[in-house]
Short mmCIF file of C-alpha atoms and ligand atoms in Angstrom, two decimals:
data_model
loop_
_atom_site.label_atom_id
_atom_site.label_comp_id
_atom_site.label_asym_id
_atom_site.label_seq_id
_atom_site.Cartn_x
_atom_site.Cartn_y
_atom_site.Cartn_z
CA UNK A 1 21.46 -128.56 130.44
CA UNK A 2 22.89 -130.34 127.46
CA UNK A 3 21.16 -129.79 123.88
CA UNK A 4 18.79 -132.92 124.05
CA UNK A 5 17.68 -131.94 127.43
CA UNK A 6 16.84 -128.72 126.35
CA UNK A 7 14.85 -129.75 123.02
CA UNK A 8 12.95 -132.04 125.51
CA UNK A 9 11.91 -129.39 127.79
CA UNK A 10 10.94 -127.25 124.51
CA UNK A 11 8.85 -130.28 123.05
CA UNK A 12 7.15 -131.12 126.50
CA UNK A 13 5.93 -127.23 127.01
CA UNK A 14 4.63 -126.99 122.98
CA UNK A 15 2.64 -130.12 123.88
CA UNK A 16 1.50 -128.88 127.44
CA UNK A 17 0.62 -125.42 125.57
CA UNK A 18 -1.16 -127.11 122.68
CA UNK A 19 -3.29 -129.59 125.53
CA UNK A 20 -4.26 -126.46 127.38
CA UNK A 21 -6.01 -125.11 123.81
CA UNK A 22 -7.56 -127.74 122.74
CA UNK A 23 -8.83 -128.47 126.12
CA UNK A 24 -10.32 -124.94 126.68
CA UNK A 25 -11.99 -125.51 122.93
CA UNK A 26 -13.43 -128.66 124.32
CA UNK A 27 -14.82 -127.16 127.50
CA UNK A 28 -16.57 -124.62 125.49
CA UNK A 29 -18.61 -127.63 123.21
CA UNK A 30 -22.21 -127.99 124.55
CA UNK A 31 -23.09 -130.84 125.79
CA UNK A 32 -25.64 -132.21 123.16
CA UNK A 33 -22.97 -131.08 120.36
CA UNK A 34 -20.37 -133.70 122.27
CA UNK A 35 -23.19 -136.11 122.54
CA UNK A 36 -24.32 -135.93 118.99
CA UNK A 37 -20.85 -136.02 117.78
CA UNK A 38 -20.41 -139.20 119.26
CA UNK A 39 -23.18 -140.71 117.42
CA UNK A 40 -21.68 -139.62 114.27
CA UNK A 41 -18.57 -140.81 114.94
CA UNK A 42 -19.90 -144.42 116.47
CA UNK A 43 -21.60 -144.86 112.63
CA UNK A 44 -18.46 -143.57 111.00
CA UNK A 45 -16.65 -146.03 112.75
CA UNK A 46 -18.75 -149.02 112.61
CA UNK A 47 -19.27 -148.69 109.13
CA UNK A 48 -15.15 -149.06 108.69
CA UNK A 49 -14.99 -152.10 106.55
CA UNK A 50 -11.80 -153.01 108.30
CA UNK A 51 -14.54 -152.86 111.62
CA UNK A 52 -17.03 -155.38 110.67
CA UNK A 53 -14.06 -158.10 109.58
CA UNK A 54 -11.95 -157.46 112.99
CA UNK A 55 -13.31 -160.35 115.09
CA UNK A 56 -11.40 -158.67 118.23
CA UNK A 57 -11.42 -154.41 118.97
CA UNK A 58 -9.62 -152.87 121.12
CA UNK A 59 -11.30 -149.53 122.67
CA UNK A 60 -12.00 -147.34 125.34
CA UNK A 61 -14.42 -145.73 127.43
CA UNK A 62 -14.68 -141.68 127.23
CA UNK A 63 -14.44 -139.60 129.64
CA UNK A 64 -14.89 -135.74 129.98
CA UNK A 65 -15.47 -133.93 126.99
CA UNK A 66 -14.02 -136.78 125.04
CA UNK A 67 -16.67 -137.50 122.22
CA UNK A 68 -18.70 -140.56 123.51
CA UNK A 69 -17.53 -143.92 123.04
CA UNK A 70 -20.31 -145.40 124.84
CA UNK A 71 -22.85 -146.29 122.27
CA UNK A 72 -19.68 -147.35 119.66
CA UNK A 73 -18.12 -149.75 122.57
CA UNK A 74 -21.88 -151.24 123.51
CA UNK A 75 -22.66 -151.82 119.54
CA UNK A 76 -19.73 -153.36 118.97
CA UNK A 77 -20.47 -155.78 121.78
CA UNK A 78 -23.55 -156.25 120.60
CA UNK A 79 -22.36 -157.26 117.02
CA UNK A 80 -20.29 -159.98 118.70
CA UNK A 81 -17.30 -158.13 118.59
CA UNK A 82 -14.63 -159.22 120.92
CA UNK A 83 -14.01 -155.97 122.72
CA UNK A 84 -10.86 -155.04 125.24
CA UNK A 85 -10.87 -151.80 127.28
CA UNK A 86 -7.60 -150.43 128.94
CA UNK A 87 -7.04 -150.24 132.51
CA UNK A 88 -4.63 -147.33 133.52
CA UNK A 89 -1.36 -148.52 135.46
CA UNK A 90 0.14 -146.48 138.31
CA UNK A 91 3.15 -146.15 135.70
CA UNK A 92 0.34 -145.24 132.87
CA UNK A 93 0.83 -148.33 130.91
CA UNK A 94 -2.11 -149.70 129.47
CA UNK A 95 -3.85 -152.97 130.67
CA UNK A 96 -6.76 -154.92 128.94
CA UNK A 97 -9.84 -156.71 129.69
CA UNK A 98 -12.69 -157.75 127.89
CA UNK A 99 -15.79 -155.92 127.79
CA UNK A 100 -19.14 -157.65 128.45
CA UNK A 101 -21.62 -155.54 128.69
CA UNK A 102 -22.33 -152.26 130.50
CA UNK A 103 -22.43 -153.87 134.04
CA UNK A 104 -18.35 -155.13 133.24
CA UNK A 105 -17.84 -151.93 134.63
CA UNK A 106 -16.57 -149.91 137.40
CA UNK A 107 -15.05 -146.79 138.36
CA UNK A 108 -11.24 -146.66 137.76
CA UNK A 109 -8.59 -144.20 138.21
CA UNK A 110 -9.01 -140.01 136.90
CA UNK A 111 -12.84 -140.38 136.33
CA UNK A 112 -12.71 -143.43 133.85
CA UNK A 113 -14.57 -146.25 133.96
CA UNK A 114 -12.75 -149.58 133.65
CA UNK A 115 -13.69 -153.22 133.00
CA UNK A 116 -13.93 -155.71 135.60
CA UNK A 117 -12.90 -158.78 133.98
CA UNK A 118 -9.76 -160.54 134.55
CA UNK A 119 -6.81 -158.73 133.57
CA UNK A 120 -5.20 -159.78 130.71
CA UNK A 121 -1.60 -157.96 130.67
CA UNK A 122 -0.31 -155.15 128.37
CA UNK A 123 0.83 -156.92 125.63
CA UNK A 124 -3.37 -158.07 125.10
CA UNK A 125 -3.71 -155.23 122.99
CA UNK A 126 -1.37 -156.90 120.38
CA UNK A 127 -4.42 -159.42 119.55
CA UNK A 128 -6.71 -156.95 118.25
CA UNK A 129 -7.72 -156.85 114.92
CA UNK A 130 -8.27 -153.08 114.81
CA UNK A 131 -7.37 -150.56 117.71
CA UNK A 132 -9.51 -147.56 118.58
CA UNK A 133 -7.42 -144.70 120.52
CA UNK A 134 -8.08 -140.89 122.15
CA UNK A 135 -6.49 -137.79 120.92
CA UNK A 136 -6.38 -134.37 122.05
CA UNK A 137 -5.16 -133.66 118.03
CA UNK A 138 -3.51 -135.57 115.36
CA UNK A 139 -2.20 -134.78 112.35
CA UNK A 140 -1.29 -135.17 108.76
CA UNK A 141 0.83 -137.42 109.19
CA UNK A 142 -0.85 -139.27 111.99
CA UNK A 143 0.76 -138.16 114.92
CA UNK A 144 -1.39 -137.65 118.10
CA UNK A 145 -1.48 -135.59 121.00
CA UNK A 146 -2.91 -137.34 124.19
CA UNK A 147 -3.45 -136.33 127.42
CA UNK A 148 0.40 -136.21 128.61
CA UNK A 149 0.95 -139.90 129.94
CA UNK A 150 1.94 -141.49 126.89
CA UNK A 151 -0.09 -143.88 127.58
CA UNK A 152 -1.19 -145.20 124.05
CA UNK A 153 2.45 -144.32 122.96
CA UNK A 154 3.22 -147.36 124.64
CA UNK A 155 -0.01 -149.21 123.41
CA UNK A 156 0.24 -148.83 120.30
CA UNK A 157 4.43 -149.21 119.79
CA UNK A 158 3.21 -152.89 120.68
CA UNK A 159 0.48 -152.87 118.11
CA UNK A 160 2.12 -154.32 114.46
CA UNK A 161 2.71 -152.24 111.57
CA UNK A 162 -0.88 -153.66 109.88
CA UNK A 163 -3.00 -153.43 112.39
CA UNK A 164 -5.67 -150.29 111.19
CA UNK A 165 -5.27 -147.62 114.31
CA UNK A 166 -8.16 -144.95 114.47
CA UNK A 167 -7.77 -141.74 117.32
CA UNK A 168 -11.58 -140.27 118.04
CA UNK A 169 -11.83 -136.18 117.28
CA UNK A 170 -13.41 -133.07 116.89
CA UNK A 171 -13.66 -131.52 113.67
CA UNK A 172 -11.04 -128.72 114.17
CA UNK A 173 -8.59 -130.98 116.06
CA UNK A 174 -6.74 -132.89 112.85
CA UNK A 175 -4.15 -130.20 112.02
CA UNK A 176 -1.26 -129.65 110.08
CA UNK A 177 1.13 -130.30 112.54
CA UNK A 178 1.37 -131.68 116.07
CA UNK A 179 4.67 -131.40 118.07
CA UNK A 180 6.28 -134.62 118.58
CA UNK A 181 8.99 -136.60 119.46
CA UNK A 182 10.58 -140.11 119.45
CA UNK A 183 8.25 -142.00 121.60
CA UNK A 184 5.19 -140.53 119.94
CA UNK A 185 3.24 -143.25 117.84
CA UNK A 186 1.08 -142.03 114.46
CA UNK A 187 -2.03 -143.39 113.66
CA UNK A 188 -3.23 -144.60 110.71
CA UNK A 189 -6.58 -142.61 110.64
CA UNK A 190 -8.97 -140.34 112.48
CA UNK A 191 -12.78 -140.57 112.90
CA UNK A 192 -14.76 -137.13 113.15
CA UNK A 193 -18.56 -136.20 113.44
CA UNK A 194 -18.54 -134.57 110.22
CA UNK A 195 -16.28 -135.08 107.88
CA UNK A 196 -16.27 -139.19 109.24
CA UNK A 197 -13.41 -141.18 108.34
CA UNK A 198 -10.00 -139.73 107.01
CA UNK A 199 -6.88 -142.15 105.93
CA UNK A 200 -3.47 -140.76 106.95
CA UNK A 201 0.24 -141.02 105.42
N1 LIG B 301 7.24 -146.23 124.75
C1 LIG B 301 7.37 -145.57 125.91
N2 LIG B 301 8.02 -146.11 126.93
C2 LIG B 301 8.16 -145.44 128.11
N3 LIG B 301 7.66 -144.22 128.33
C3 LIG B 301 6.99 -143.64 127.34
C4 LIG B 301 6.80 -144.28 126.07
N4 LIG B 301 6.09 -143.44 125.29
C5 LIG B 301 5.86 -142.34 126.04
N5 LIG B 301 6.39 -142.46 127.26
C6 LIG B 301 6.36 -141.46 128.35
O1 LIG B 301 5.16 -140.71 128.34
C7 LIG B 301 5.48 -139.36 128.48
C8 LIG B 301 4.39 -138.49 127.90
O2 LIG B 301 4.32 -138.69 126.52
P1 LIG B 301 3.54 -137.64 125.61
O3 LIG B 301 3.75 -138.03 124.18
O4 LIG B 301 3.91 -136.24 125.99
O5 LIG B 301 2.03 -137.87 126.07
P2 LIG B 301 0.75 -138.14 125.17
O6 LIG B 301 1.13 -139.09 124.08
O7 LIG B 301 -0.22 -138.69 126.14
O8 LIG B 301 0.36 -136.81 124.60
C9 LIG B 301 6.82 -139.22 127.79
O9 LIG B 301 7.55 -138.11 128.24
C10 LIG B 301 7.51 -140.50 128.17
O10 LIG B 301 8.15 -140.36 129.41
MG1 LIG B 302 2.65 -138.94 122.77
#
């Protein structure tokens, strides 16, 4: 094993450690704390003024002890938004279709829930306006920790430099530090029940 192997290995067990924490501190949240911090962080987030000018969102739909996107993804709708929702590839690269409405759903792949309109390809994602993204963590500089597919590492590489990116925590889960590596993609700010919006870098 050569040195860059070996740093790889080291990065992809801090991660896998790191997922397995947070996780657990996830799985110990009540319910109606989850619930309620979804609320908070659906008004945090629509009241972004960066929100009520993008004409197109990009989002997703929760799942687990993710905070709740539903009521932010249905109120944007309802606002007229333009709203896209990712469909999970068997190589974990991100698809999008447009949302309209709760019934423009089904069940997808790993529990999620997935829109059922006409596929629109990965690069779709590059005509939002504003782009709305899980974490496990991120931190100070805007680096996030998903769930281990890299999914929205490839999302948002395709997502210009301008484009306002916002990853949905916890409280507790923006730290000072999150292990990453070359493929891992910062965001430009987090959204949290209580202490709302924060800016990064
Ligand atoms: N831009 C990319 N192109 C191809 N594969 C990627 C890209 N970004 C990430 N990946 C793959 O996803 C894997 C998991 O990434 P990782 O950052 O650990 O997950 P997550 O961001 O979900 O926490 C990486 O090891 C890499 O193989
Ligand atoms: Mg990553």
């Amino acid at each position: 094993m050569d040195r860059t192997d070996h740093d790889e290995v080291a990065l992809r067990s801090r991660k896998a450690a790191l997922r397995r924490q947070l996780a657990a501190s996830r799985n110990r949240t009540p319910q109606h704390e989850r619930d309620a911090a979804g609320r908070s962080i659906r008004d945090a987030v629509l009241s972004l003024p960066e929100i009520q000018m993008a004409g197109t969102v990009a989002a997703y739909m929760s799942v687990g002890t993710e905070p709740d996107t539903r009521g932010l993804v249905y109120a944007l709708w309802k606002r007229g938004t333009y709203v896209l929702l990712p469909l999970l590839q068997a190589d974990g690269d991100l698809d999008w279709a447009s949302y309209e409405g709760p019934d423009s759903l089904a069940p997808g792949p790993r529990g999620l829930l997935e829109p059922t309109e006409p596929r629109r390809g990965v690069t779709a994602v590059t005509s939002a306006d504003l782009v709305i993204v899980p974490a496990l963590a991120v931190d100070r500089a805007g680096l996030r920790l998903g769930r281990g597919g890299g999914s929205y590492d490839r999302a948002l590489a395709r997502v210009g430099a301008a484009v306002p990116t916002v990853a949905l925590i916890y409280d507790d889960e923006l730290v000072d530090e999150v292990p990453a590596g070359p493929f891992d993609q910062p965001v430009r700010m987090v959204a949290r029940p209580r202490q709302g919006i924060t800016r990064l870098r």
